[in-house]
């Protein structure tokens, strides 16, 4: 069983390395999200470039990049601690994709997808927090930061055995959002509806 852990870590990284945003934009003829809008290959930037439908497709695929390897590892009987490393591997793949010159995004959707297998209640809390914060603030980065910050508390409440793996993943996400945090504090962060900006690397 132990040999499965490094295998699934590699699988998770490779799956995470598939850039949904870049592929979807290529398929439907949109500009490369790495060079347009915020220059971030994520669902928020795809929304700025092409609207709701390609953004939703990107979001769904990015979520699945986290859900598939973690769910698969769960059914293989791997421990919650191992699941945490597998989730992190999927997110690192999104951040530093092997197939796209190691230039990726923030991996928030992938992180949420990897946490989701804890249960539908966890998924609902995470999505509800993200959507509510986004609707109130209009800042995708703030919605992401708030959601990942609360995720360990949600995990502890639902099933404490997952709290430490989720905390590991949330810490990675918050570190990745450091530039966004600095801009939010300075009042210079751009809202999701601003299509002209090129610095908000939020999702």
mmCIF file of C-alpha atoms in Angstrom:
data_model
loop_
_atom_site.group_PDB
_atom_site.id
_atom_site.type_symbol
_atom_site.label_atom_id
_atom_site.label_comp_id
_atom_site.label_asym_id
_atom_site.label_seq_id
_atom_site.Cartn_x
_atom_site.Cartn_y
_atom_site.Cartn_z
ATOM 1 C CA UNK A 1 0.000 0.000 0.000
ATOM 2 C CA UNK A 2 2.890 2.359 0.778
ATOM 3 C CA UNK A 3 4.129 2.190 -2.826
ATOM 4 C CA UNK A 4 0.821 3.678 -3.959
ATOM 5 C CA UNK A 5 1.523 6.981 -2.227
ATOM 6 C CA UNK A 6 4.420 8.162 -4.459
ATOM 7 C CA UNK A 7 2.615 6.795 -7.517
ATOM 8 C CA UNK A 8 -0.519 8.796 -6.733
ATOM 9 C CA UNK A 9 1.548 11.896 -5.924
ATOM 10 C CA UNK A 10 3.085 11.714 -9.412
ATOM 11 C CA UNK A 11 -0.320 11.060 -11.002
ATOM 12 C CA UNK A 12 -1.814 14.030 -9.139
ATOM 13 C CA UNK A 13 1.019 16.331 -10.253
ATOM 14 C CA UNK A 14 0.703 15.281 -13.895
ATOM 15 C CA UNK A 15 -3.062 15.695 -13.838
ATOM 16 C CA UNK A 16 -2.672 19.092 -12.204
ATOM 17 C CA UNK A 17 -0.217 20.063 -14.926
ATOM 18 C CA UNK A 18 -2.981 20.001 -17.541
ATOM 19 C CA UNK A 19 -3.891 23.681 -17.913
ATOM 20 C CA UNK A 20 -7.659 23.756 -18.416
ATOM 21 C CA UNK A 21 -7.683 27.496 -19.087
ATOM 22 C CA UNK A 22 -5.089 27.342 -21.861
ATOM 23 C CA UNK A 23 -6.663 24.306 -23.532
ATOM 24 C CA UNK A 24 -10.209 25.679 -23.464
ATOM 25 C CA UNK A 25 -9.077 29.040 -24.831
ATOM 26 C CA UNK A 26 -7.224 27.275 -27.651
ATOM 27 C CA UNK A 27 -10.194 25.073 -28.507
ATOM 28 C CA UNK A 28 -12.703 27.927 -28.793
ATOM 29 C CA UNK A 29 -10.289 30.450 -30.291
ATOM 30 C CA UNK A 30 -9.800 32.806 -27.347
ATOM 31 C CA UNK A 31 -6.492 34.560 -26.585
ATOM 32 C CA UNK A 32 -3.961 32.764 -24.423
ATOM 33 C CA UNK A 33 -4.940 33.529 -20.784
ATOM 34 C CA UNK A 34 -1.241 33.654 -19.901
ATOM 35 C CA UNK A 35 -0.809 36.757 -22.051
ATOM 36 C CA UNK A 36 -4.225 38.452 -21.809
ATOM 37 C CA UNK A 37 -6.233 39.991 -18.968
ATOM 38 C CA UNK A 38 -4.495 39.234 -15.697
ATOM 39 C CA UNK A 39 -2.105 36.838 -17.476
ATOM 40 C CA UNK A 40 -3.246 34.140 -15.041
ATOM 41 C CA UNK A 41 -4.452 30.780 -16.459
ATOM 42 C CA UNK A 42 -7.510 30.408 -14.260
ATOM 43 C CA UNK A 43 -11.283 30.579 -14.427
ATOM 44 C CA UNK A 44 -11.499 34.229 -13.359
ATOM 45 C CA UNK A 45 -9.226 35.383 -16.157
ATOM 46 C CA UNK A 46 -11.011 33.181 -18.702
ATOM 47 C CA UNK A 47 -14.224 34.925 -17.632
ATOM 48 C CA UNK A 48 -12.627 38.299 -18.346
ATOM 49 C CA UNK A 49 -11.453 37.105 -21.760
ATOM 50 C CA UNK A 50 -14.374 35.010 -22.957
ATOM 51 C CA UNK A 51 -17.349 35.177 -20.598
ATOM 52 C CA UNK A 52 -19.248 32.741 -18.417
ATOM 53 C CA UNK A 53 -19.353 29.527 -20.456
ATOM 54 C CA UNK A 54 -15.601 29.018 -20.995
ATOM 55 C CA UNK A 55 -14.986 30.200 -17.437
ATOM 56 C CA UNK A 56 -17.395 27.600 -16.027
ATOM 57 C CA UNK A 57 -15.795 24.889 -18.162
ATOM 58 C CA UNK A 58 -12.370 25.915 -16.882
ATOM 59 C CA UNK A 59 -13.604 25.953 -13.289
ATOM 60 C CA UNK A 60 -15.137 22.487 -13.585
ATOM 61 C CA UNK A 61 -12.025 20.937 -15.127
ATOM 62 C CA UNK A 62 -9.742 22.595 -12.587
ATOM 63 C CA UNK A 63 -11.898 21.233 -9.760
ATOM 64 C CA UNK A 64 -11.768 17.740 -11.249
ATOM 65 C CA UNK A 65 -7.961 17.887 -11.373
ATOM 66 C CA UNK A 66 -8.032 17.884 -7.579
ATOM 67 C CA UNK A 67 -11.033 15.655 -7.035
ATOM 68 C CA UNK A 68 -10.016 12.741 -9.261
ATOM 69 C CA UNK A 69 -6.618 11.885 -7.715
ATOM 70 C CA UNK A 70 -7.799 12.481 -4.139
ATOM 71 C CA UNK A 71 -11.010 10.514 -4.579
ATOM 72 C CA UNK A 72 -9.071 7.738 -6.307
ATOM 73 C CA UNK A 73 -6.546 7.620 -3.476
ATOM 74 C CA UNK A 74 -9.349 7.582 -0.919
ATOM 75 C CA UNK A 75 -10.902 4.514 -2.529
ATOM 76 C CA UNK A 76 -7.469 2.882 -2.622
ATOM 77 C CA UNK A 77 -7.434 3.130 1.160
ATOM 78 C CA UNK A 78 -4.691 5.718 1.587
ATOM 79 C CA UNK A 79 -4.543 7.645 4.863
ATOM 80 C CA UNK A 80 -5.877 11.196 5.273
ATOM 81 C CA UNK A 81 -2.279 12.381 5.768
ATOM 82 C CA UNK A 82 -1.291 10.846 2.409
ATOM 83 C CA UNK A 83 -4.360 12.407 0.798
ATOM 84 C CA UNK A 84 -3.063 15.789 1.942
ATOM 85 C CA UNK A 85 0.206 15.336 0.065
ATOM 86 C CA UNK A 86 -1.627 14.065 -3.010
ATOM 87 C CA UNK A 87 -3.873 17.150 -2.951
ATOM 88 C CA UNK A 88 -0.817 19.380 -2.632
ATOM 89 C CA UNK A 89 0.804 17.587 -5.588
ATOM 90 C CA UNK A 90 -2.242 18.314 -7.764
ATOM 91 C CA UNK A 91 -2.108 21.986 -6.774
ATOM 92 C CA UNK A 92 1.634 22.226 -7.416
ATOM 93 C CA UNK A 93 0.964 20.747 -10.843
ATOM 94 C CA UNK A 94 -1.502 23.551 -11.523
ATOM 95 C CA UNK A 95 0.917 26.192 -10.219
ATOM 96 C CA UNK A 96 3.966 24.804 -12.027
ATOM 97 C CA UNK A 97 2.616 22.699 -14.920
ATOM 98 C CA UNK A 98 5.085 20.342 -16.553
ATOM 99 C CA UNK A 99 3.278 20.601 -19.898
ATOM 100 C CA UNK A 100 3.096 24.425 -19.992
ATOM 101 C CA UNK A 101 6.622 25.664 -19.209
ATOM 102 C CA UNK A 102 5.915 25.578 -15.451
ATOM 103 C CA UNK A 103 3.795 28.736 -15.762
ATOM 104 C CA UNK A 104 0.493 28.126 -13.997
ATOM 105 C CA UNK A 105 -2.139 29.716 -11.809
ATOM 106 C CA UNK A 106 -3.108 29.892 -8.160
ATOM 107 C CA UNK A 107 -4.784 26.439 -8.005
ATOM 108 C CA UNK A 108 -7.720 27.567 -5.872
ATOM 109 C CA UNK A 109 -10.291 25.553 -7.858
ATOM 110 C CA UNK A 110 -7.994 22.524 -7.813
ATOM 111 C CA UNK A 111 -7.528 22.899 -4.060
ATOM 112 C CA UNK A 112 -11.285 23.116 -3.513
ATOM 113 C CA UNK A 113 -11.763 20.054 -5.686
ATOM 114 C CA UNK A 114 -9.221 18.097 -3.671
ATOM 115 C CA UNK A 115 -10.901 19.059 -0.388
ATOM 116 C CA UNK A 116 -14.370 18.265 -1.695
ATOM 117 C CA UNK A 117 -14.088 14.457 -1.286
ATOM 118 C CA UNK A 118 -14.326 14.980 2.490
ATOM 119 C CA UNK A 119 -18.061 15.234 1.874
ATOM 120 C CA UNK A 120 -20.878 17.154 0.224
ATOM 121 C CA UNK A 121 -21.264 19.262 3.348
ATOM 122 C CA UNK A 122 -17.638 20.358 3.029
ATOM 123 C CA UNK A 123 -18.111 21.102 -0.658
ATOM 124 C CA UNK A 124 -21.211 23.152 0.062
ATOM 125 C CA UNK A 125 -19.487 25.193 2.758
ATOM 126 C CA UNK A 126 -16.501 25.927 0.539
ATOM 127 C CA UNK A 127 -18.533 26.894 -2.512
ATOM 128 C CA UNK A 128 -20.975 28.890 -0.394
ATOM 129 C CA UNK A 129 -18.157 30.826 1.258
ATOM 130 C CA UNK A 130 -16.477 31.568 -2.073
ATOM 131 C CA UNK A 131 -19.672 32.662 -3.824
ATOM 132 C CA UNK A 132 -20.929 34.773 -0.914
ATOM 133 C CA UNK A 133 -17.589 36.548 -0.479
ATOM 134 C CA UNK A 134 -17.333 37.174 -4.221
ATOM 135 C CA UNK A 135 -20.866 38.579 -4.443
ATOM 136 C CA UNK A 136 -20.266 40.904 -1.510
ATOM 137 C CA UNK A 137 -16.749 42.079 -2.339
ATOM 138 C CA UNK A 138 -16.400 41.504 -6.113
ATOM 139 C CA UNK A 139 -12.801 40.444 -5.389
ATOM 140 C CA UNK A 140 -12.027 36.939 -6.647
ATOM 141 C CA UNK A 141 -8.787 36.898 -4.683
ATOM 142 C CA UNK A 142 -10.535 37.819 -1.422
ATOM 143 C CA UNK A 143 -13.135 35.111 -2.025
ATOM 144 C CA UNK A 144 -10.370 32.574 -2.574
ATOM 145 C CA UNK A 145 -8.322 33.661 0.442
ATOM 146 C CA UNK A 146 -11.362 33.683 2.733
ATOM 147 C CA UNK A 147 -12.446 30.240 1.583
ATOM 148 C CA UNK A 148 -9.071 28.531 2.012
ATOM 149 C CA UNK A 149 -8.547 30.263 5.362
ATOM 150 C CA UNK A 150 -11.822 28.854 6.685
ATOM 151 C CA UNK A 151 -11.368 25.414 5.118
ATOM 152 C CA UNK A 152 -9.362 23.905 8.048
ATOM 153 C CA UNK A 153 -12.065 25.035 10.487
ATOM 154 C CA UNK A 154 -14.765 23.477 8.321
ATOM 155 C CA UNK A 155 -12.748 20.253 8.085
ATOM 156 C CA UNK A 156 -12.230 20.121 11.852
ATOM 157 C CA UNK A 157 -15.949 20.613 12.418
ATOM 158 C CA UNK A 158 -16.986 17.946 9.882
ATOM 159 C CA UNK A 159 -14.236 15.346 10.441
ATOM 160 C CA UNK A 160 -11.186 16.314 12.558
ATOM 161 C CA UNK A 161 -9.037 13.616 10.946
ATOM 162 C CA UNK A 162 -8.827 15.786 7.809
ATOM 163 C CA UNK A 163 -8.013 19.049 9.569
ATOM 164 C CA UNK A 164 -4.208 18.754 9.335
ATOM 165 C CA UNK A 165 -4.112 17.815 5.600
ATOM 166 C CA UNK A 166 -6.514 20.654 4.811
ATOM 167 C CA UNK A 167 -4.434 23.057 6.907
ATOM 168 C CA UNK A 168 -1.340 22.080 4.891
ATOM 169 C CA UNK A 169 -3.166 22.781 1.651
ATOM 170 C CA UNK A 170 -4.663 26.054 2.896
ATOM 171 C CA UNK A 171 -1.254 27.294 4.004
ATOM 172 C CA UNK A 172 0.107 26.680 0.496
ATOM 173 C CA UNK A 173 -2.825 28.558 -1.027
ATOM 174 C CA UNK A 174 -2.419 31.581 1.252
ATOM 175 C CA UNK A 175 1.328 31.767 0.554
ATOM 176 C CA UNK A 176 0.552 31.649 -3.166
ATOM 177 C CA UNK A 177 -1.831 34.604 -2.713
ATOM 178 C CA UNK A 178 0.671 36.843 -0.954
ATOM 179 C CA UNK A 179 0.763 39.446 -3.795
ATOM 180 C CA UNK A 180 -3.034 39.596 -3.761
ATOM 181 C CA UNK A 181 -3.074 40.065 0.013
ATOM 182 C CA UNK A 182 -0.603 42.930 -0.303
ATOM 183 C CA UNK A 183 -2.729 44.611 -2.990
ATOM 184 C CA UNK A 184 -5.917 44.123 -0.982
ATOM 185 C CA UNK A 185 -4.314 45.795 2.034
ATOM 186 C CA UNK A 186 -3.022 48.611 -0.171
ATOM 187 C CA UNK A 187 -6.401 49.075 -1.858
ATOM 188 C CA UNK A 188 -4.980 48.449 -5.337
ATOM 189 C CA UNK A 189 -6.472 44.999 -6.031
ATOM 190 C CA UNK A 190 -8.767 44.878 -9.073
ATOM 191 C CA UNK A 191 -12.275 43.494 -8.994
ATOM 192 C CA UNK A 192 -13.361 40.521 -11.064
ATOM 193 C CA UNK A 193 -15.495 42.718 -13.325
ATOM 194 C CA UNK A 194 -12.505 44.820 -14.397
ATOM 195 C CA UNK A 195 -11.480 43.386 -17.760
ATOM 196 C CA UNK A 196 -8.790 45.939 -18.504
ATOM 197 C CA UNK A 197 -6.374 45.116 -15.698
ATOM 198 C CA UNK A 198 -3.302 42.888 -16.091
ATOM 199 C CA UNK A 199 -2.084 42.413 -12.535
ATOM 200 C CA UNK A 200 -4.829 40.665 -10.558
ATOM 201 C CA UNK A 201 -3.639 37.044 -10.422
ATOM 202 C CA UNK A 202 -6.400 35.702 -8.262
ATOM 203 C CA UNK A 203 -7.600 32.290 -9.438
#
